[in-house]
mmCIF file of C-alpha atoms in Angstrom:
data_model
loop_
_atom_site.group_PDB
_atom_site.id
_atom_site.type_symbol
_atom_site.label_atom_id
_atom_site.label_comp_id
_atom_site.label_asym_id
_atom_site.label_seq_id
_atom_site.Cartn_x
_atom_site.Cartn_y
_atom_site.Cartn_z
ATOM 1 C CA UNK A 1 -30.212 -30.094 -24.710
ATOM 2 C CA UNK A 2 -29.257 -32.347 -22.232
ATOM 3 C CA UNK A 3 -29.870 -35.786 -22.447
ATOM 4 C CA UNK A 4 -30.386 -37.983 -18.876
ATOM 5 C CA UNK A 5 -28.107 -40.845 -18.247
ATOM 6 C CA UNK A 6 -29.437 -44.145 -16.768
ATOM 7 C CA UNK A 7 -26.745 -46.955 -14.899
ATOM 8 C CA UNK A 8 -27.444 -50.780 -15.507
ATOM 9 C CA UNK A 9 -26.769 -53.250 -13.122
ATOM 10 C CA UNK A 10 -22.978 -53.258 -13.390
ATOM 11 C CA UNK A 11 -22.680 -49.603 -13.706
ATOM 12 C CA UNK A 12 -22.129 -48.933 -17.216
ATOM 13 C CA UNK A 13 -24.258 -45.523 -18.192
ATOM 14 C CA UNK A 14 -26.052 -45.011 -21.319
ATOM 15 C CA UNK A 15 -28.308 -42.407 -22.959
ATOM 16 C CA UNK A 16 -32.228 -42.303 -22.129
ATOM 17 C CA UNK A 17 -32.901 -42.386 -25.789
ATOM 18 C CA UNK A 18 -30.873 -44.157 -28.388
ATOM 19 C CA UNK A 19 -31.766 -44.832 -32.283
ATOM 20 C CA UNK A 20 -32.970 -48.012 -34.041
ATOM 21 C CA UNK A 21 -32.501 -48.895 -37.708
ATOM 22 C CA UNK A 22 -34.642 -52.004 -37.430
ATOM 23 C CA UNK A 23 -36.130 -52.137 -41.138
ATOM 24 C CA UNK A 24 -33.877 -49.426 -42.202
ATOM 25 C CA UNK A 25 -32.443 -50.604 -45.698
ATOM 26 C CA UNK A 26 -28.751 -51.069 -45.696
ATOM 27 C CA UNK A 27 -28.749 -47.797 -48.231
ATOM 28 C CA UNK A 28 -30.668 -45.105 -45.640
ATOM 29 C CA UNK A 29 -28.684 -46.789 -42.619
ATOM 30 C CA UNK A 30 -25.713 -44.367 -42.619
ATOM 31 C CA UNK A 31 -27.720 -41.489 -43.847
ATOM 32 C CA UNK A 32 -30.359 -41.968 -41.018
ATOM 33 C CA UNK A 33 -27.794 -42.879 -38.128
ATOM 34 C CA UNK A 34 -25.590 -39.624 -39.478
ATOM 35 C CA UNK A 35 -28.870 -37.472 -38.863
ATOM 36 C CA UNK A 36 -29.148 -38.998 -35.812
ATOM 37 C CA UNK A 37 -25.984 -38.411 -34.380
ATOM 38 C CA UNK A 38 -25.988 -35.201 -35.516
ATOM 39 C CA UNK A 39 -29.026 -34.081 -34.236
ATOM 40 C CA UNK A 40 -27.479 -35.749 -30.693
ATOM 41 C CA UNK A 41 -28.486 -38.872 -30.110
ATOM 42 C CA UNK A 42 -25.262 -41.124 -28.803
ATOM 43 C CA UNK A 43 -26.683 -44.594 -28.610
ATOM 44 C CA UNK A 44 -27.448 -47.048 -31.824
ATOM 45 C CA UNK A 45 -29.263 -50.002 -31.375
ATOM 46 C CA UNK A 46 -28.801 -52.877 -34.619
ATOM 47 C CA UNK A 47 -28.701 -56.188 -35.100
ATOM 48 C CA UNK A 48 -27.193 -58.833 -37.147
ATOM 49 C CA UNK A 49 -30.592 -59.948 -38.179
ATOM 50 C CA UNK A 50 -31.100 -56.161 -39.366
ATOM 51 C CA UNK A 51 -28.676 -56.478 -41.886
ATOM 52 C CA UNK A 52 -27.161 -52.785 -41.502
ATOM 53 C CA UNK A 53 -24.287 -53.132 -38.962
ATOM 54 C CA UNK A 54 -21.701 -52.189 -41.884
ATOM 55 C CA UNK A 55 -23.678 -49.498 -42.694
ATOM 56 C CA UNK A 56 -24.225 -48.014 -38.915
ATOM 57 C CA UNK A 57 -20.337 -48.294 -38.199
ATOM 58 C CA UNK A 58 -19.732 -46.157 -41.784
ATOM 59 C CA UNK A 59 -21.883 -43.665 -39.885
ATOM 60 C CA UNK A 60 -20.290 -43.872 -37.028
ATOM 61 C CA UNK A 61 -16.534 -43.023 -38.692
ATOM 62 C CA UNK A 62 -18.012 -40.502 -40.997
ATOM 63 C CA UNK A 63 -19.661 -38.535 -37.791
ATOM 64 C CA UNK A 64 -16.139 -37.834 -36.670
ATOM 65 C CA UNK A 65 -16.869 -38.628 -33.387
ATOM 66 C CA UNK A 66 -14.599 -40.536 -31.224
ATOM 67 C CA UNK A 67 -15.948 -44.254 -30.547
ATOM 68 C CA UNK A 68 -16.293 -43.782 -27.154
ATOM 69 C CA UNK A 69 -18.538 -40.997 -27.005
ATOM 70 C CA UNK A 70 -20.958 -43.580 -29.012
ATOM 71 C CA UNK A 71 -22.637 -46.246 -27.560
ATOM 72 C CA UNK A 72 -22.853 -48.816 -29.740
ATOM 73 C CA UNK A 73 -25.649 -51.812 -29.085
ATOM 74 C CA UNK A 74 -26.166 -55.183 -31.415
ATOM 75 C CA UNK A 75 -27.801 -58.910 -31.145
ATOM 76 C CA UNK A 76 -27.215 -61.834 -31.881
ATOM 77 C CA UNK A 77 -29.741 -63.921 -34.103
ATOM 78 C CA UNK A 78 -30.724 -67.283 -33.431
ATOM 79 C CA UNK A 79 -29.031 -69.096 -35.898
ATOM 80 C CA UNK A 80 -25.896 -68.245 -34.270
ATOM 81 C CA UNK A 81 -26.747 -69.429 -30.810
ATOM 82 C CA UNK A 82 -24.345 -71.980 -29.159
ATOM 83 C CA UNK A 83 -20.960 -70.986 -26.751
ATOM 84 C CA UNK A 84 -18.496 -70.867 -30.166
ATOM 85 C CA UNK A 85 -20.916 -69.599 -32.556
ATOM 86 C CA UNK A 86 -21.683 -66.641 -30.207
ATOM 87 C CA UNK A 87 -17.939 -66.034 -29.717
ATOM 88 C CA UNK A 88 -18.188 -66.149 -33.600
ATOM 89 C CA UNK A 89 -21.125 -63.923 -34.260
ATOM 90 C CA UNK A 90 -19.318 -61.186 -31.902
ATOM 91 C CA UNK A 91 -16.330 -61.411 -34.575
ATOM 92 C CA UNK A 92 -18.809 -60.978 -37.350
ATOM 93 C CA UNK A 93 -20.571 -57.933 -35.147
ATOM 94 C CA UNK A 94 -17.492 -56.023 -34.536
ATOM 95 C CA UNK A 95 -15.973 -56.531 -38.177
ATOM 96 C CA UNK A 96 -19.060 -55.199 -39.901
ATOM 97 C CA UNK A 97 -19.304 -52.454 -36.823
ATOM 98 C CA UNK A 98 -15.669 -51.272 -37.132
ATOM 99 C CA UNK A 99 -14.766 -51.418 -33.532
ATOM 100 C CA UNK A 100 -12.899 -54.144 -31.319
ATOM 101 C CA UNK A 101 -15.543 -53.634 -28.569
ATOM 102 C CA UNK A 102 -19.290 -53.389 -27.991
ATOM 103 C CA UNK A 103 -21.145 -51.380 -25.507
ATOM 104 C CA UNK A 104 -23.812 -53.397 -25.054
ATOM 105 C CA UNK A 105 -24.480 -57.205 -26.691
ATOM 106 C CA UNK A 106 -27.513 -59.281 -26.529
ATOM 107 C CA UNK A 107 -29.843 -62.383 -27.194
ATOM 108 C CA UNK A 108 -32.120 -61.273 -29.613
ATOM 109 C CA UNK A 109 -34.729 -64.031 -28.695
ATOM 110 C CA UNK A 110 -34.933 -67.133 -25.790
ATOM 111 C CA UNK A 111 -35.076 -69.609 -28.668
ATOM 112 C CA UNK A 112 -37.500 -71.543 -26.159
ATOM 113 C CA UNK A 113 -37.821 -74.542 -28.454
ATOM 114 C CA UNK A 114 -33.473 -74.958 -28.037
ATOM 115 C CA UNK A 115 -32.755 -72.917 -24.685
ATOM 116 C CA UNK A 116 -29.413 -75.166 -23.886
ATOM 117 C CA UNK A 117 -28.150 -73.540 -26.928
ATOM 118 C CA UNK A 118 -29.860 -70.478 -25.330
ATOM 119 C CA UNK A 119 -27.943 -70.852 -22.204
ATOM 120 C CA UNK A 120 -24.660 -72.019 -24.306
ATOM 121 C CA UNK A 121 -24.877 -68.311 -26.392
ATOM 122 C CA UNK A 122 -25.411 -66.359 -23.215
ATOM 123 C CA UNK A 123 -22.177 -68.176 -21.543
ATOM 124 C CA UNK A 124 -20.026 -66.943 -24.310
ATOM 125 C CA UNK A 125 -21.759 -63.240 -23.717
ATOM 126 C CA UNK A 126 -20.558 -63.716 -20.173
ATOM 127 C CA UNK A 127 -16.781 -64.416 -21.201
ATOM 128 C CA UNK A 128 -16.803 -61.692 -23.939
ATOM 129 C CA UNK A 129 -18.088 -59.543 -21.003
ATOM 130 C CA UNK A 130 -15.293 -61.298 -18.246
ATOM 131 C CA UNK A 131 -12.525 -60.325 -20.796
ATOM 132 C CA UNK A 132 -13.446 -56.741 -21.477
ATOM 133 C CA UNK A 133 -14.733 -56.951 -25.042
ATOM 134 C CA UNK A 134 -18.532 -56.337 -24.069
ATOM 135 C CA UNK A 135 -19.005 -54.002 -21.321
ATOM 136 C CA UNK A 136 -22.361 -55.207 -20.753
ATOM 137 C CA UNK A 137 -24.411 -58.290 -22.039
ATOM 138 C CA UNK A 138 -28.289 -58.647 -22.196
ATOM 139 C CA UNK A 139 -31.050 -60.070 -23.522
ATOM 140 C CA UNK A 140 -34.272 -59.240 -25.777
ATOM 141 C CA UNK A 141 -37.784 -60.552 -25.612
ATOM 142 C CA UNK A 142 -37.246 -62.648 -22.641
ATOM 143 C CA UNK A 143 -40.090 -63.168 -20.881
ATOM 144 C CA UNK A 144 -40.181 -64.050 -16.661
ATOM 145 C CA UNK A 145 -40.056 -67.766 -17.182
ATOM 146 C CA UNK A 146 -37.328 -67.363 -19.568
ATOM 147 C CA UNK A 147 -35.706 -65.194 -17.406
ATOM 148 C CA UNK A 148 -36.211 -67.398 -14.349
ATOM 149 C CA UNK A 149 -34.044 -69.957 -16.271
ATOM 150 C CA UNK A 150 -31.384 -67.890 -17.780
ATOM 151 C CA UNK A 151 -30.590 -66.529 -13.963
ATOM 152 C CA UNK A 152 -30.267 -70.011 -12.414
ATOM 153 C CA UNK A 153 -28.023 -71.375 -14.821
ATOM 154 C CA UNK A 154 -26.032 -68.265 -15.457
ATOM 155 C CA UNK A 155 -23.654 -66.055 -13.974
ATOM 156 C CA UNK A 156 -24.069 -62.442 -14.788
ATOM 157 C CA UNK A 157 -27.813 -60.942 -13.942
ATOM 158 C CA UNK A 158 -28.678 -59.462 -17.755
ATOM 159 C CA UNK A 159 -28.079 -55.888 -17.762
ATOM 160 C CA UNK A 160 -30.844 -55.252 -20.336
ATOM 161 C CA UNK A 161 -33.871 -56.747 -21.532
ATOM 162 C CA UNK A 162 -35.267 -55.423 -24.819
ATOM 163 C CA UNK A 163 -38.937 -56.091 -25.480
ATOM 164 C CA UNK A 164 -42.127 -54.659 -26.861
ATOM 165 C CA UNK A 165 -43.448 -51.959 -25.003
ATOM 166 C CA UNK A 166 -46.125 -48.925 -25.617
ATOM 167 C CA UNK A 167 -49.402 -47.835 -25.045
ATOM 168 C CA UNK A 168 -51.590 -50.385 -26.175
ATOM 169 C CA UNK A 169 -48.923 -53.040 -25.089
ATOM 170 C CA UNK A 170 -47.616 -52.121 -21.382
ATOM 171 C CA UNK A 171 -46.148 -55.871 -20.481
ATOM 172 C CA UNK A 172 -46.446 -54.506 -17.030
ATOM 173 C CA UNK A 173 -45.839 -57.903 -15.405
ATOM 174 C CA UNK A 174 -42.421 -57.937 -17.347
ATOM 175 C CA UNK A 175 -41.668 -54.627 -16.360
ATOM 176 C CA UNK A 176 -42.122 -54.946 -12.424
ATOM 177 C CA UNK A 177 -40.127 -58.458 -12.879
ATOM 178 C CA UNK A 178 -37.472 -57.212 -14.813
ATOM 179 C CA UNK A 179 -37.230 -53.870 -12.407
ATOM 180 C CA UNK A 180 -37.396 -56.181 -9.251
ATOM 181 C CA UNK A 181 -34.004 -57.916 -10.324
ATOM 182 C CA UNK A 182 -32.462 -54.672 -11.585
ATOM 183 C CA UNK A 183 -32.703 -55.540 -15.455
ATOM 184 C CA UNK A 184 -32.935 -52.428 -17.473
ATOM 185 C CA UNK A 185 -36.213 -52.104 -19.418
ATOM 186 C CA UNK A 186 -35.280 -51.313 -23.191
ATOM 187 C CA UNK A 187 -38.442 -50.610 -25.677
ATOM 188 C CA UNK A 188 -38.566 -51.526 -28.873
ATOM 189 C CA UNK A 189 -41.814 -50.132 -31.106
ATOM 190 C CA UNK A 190 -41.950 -47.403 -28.046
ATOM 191 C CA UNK A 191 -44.360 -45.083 -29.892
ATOM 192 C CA UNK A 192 -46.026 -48.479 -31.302
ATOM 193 C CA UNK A 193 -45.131 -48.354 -34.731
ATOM 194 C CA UNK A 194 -45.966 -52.294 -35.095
ATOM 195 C CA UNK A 195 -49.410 -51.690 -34.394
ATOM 196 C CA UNK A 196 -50.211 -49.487 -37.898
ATOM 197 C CA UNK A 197 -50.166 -52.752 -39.161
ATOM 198 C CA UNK A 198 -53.603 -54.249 -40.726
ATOM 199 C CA UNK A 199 -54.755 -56.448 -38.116
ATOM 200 C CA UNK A 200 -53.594 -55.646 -34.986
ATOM 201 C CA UNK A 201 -56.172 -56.194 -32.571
ATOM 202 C CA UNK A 202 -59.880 -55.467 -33.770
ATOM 203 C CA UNK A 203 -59.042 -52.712 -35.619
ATOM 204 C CA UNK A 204 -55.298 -52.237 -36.805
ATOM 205 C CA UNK A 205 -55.817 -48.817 -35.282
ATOM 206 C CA UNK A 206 -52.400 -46.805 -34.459
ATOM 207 C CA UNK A 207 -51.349 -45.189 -31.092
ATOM 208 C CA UNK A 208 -51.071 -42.243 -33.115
ATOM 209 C CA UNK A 209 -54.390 -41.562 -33.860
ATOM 210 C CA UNK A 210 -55.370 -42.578 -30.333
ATOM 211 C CA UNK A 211 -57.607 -39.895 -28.936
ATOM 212 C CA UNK A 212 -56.574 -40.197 -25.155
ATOM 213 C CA UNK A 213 -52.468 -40.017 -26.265
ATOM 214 C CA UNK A 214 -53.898 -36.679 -28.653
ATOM 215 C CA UNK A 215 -55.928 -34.425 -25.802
ATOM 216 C CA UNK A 216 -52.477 -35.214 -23.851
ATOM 217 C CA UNK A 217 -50.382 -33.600 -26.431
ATOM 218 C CA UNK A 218 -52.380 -30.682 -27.020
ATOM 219 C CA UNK A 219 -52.306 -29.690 -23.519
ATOM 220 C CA UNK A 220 -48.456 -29.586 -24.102
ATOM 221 C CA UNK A 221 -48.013 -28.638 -27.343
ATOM 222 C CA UNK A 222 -46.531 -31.646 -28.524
ATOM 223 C CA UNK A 223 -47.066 -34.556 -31.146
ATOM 224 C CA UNK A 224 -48.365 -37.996 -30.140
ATOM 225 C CA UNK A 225 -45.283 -39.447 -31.005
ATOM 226 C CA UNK A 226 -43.387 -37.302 -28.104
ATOM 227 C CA UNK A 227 -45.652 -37.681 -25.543
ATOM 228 C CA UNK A 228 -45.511 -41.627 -25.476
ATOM 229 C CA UNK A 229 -41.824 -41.281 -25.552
ATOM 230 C CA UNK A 230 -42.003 -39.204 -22.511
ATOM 231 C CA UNK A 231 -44.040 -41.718 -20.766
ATOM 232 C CA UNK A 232 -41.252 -44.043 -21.578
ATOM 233 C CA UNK A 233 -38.672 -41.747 -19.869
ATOM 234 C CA UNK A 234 -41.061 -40.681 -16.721
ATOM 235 C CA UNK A 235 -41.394 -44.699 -15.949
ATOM 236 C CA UNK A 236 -37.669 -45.218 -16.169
ATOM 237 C CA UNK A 237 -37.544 -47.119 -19.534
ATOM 238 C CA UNK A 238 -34.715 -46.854 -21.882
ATOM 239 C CA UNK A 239 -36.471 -45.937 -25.769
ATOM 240 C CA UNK A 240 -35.423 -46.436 -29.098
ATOM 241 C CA UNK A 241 -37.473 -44.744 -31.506
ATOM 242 C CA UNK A 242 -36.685 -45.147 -35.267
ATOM 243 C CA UNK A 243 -37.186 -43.264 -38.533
ATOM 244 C CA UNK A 244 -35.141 -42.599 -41.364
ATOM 245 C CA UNK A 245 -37.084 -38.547 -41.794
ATOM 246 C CA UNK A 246 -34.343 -36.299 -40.330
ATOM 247 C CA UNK A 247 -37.532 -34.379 -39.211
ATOM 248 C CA UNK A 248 -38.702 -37.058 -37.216
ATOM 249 C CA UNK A 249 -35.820 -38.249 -35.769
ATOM 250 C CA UNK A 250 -35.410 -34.916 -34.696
ATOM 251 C CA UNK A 251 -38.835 -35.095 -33.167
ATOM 252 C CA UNK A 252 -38.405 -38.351 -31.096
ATOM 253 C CA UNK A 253 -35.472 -36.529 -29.428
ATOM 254 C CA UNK A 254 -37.009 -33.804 -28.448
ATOM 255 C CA UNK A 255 -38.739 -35.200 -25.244
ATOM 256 C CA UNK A 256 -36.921 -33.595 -22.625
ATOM 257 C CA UNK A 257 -38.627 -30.292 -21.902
ATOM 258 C CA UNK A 258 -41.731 -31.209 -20.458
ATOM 259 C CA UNK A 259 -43.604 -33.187 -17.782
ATOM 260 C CA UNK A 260 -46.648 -35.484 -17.553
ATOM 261 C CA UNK A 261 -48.937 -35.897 -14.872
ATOM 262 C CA UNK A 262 -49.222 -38.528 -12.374
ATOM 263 C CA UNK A 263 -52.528 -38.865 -14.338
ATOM 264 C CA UNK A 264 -51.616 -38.377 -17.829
ATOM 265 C CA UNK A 265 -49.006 -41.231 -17.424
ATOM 266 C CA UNK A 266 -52.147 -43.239 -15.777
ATOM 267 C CA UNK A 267 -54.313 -42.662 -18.990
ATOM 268 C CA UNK A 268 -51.389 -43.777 -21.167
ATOM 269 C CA UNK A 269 -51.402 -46.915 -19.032
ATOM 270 C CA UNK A 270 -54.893 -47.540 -19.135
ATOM 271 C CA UNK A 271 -54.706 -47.889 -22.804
ATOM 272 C CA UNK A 272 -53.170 -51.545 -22.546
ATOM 273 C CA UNK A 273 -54.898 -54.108 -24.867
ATOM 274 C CA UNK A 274 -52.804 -56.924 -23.393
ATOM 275 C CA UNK A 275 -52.488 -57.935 -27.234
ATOM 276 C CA UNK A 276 -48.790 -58.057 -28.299
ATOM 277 C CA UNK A 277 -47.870 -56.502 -32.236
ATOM 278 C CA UNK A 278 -44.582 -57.995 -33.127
ATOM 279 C CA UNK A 279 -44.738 -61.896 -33.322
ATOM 280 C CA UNK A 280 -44.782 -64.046 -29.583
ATOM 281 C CA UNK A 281 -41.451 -64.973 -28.267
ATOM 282 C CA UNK A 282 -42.343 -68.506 -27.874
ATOM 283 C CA UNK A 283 -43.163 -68.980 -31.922
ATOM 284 C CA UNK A 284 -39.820 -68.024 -32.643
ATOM 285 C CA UNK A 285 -37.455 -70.828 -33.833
ATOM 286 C CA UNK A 286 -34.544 -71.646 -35.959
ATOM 287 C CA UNK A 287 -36.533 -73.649 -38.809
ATOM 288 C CA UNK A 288 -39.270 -70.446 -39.666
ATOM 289 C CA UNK A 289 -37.108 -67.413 -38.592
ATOM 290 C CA UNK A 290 -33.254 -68.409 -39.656
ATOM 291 C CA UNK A 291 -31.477 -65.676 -41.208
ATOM 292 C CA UNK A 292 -27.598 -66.720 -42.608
ATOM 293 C CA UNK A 293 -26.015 -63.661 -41.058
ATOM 294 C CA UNK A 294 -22.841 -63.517 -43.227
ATOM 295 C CA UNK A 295 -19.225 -62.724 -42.371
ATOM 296 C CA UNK A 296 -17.814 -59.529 -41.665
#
């Protein structure tokens, strides 16, 4: 199968679909990420706050594949924010990763409350980037005024912005802002896996079980699941689905031999609550959500 290629801002290419191990323990990492790569994907997204980097580079050498046909993606948590302690938290990255440079590096929140050290972390991505240890730097769960910010007291336009998106949260505003200054939309909970959670919206109900998303995927012969990664792809989006089921990580990759309509894609988009599932980007801050992110 082949796999499309999409080109950020500065020309580096990555893979359509890559693999998450957000709240994959450290022991089903490097069995998960092995099925992965070996049923083709060649992007890994983790981050120090995940608490698996060790484990996804162990995967990585064990795969036998050379490092450069794997794109390798991390963040860096809050608590490390600040120009040195960025510099810092790359050493950390990289030691646990096994690899003296990263494909892609990023913010993994604004840190609104303490944006000069915001600013601060992002002007130590920009040197790691200058010098040829990161070939691209980006950011996650920025929103526009955030963004608006970051650009006019920074150098390098972020190559990637990684933020909740799916059916029954489309962020479209984010999207068109992001695609207007050519930053890479990257989805995180594409198939809305943080909505199965009790509570979300009225009824905790799951874009899995969503009737609209189901009629679509009968009329192709494929699960829920694929079809709102295919609306991912069709809109230009970069995905990374996770699961630690080889049979469902072979599912999420298997999104490539079919089409949706101009008006399938608009029913997926009608489905929009508006009503975010993973916690607001503006709540986040160092004294409820530090994590000591140990050496390598």
């Amino acid at each position: 199968m082949t796999i499309p290629n999409l080109t950020l801002n500065n020309e580096v290419v990555l893979p359509a679909i890559g693999f998450g191990v957000y709240q994959a323990e450290p022991e089903e990492t490097t069995a998960a990420v092995q099925a992965a790569l070996e049923t083709g994907y060649r992007l890994i997204d983790t981050a120090a706050a995940y608490g698996n980097e060790r484990e996804v580079g162990e995967a990585v050498r064990r795969s036998g594949l050379d490092r450069d046909e794997v794109f390798l993606e991390t963040k860096v948590w809050i608590n490390d924010f600040g120009y040195d302690e960025t510099l810092h938290a790359f050493d950390k990255a990289t030691g646990k990763l096994g690899t003296e440079r990263l494909d892609l590096l990023i913010l993994h929140q604004p840190l609104p409350g303490e944006f000069d050290l915001t600013i601060q972390a992002y002007r130590a991505l920009e040197k790691l980037h200058a010098d040829g240890r990161v070939r691209a730097i980006g950011v996650s769960n920025f929103m526009p005024h955030h963004l608006d910010r970051l650009l006019a007291e920074t150098q390098v336009v972020p190559a990637v912005n990684q933020i909740e998106v799916h059916p029954y949260f489309r962020q479209s505003e984010l999207l068109a802002y992001d695609d207007e200054r050519g930053i890479r939309n990257q989805a995180w909970s594409p198939i809305g896996g943080i909505t199965f959670y009790p509570g979300f919206g009225e009824y905790g109900k799951s874009t899995l079980a969503d009737p609209a998303i189901g009629e679509i995927a009968a009329a192709h012969g494929k699960t829920p699941a694929q079809v709102m990664l295919r609306w991912h792809v069709q809109q230009g989006r970069q995905i990374i689905p996770k699961s630690v089921t080889p049979s469902r990580i072979a599912e999420n990759f298997d999104v490539f031999d079919f089409e949706l309509t101009a008006g399938q894609l608009a029913a997926i988009d009608a489905l929009d609550t508006g009503v975010r599932g993973g916690p607001a980007p503006e709540d986040i801050n160092r004294e409820n959500f530090a994590i000591d992110v140990p050496e390598a």
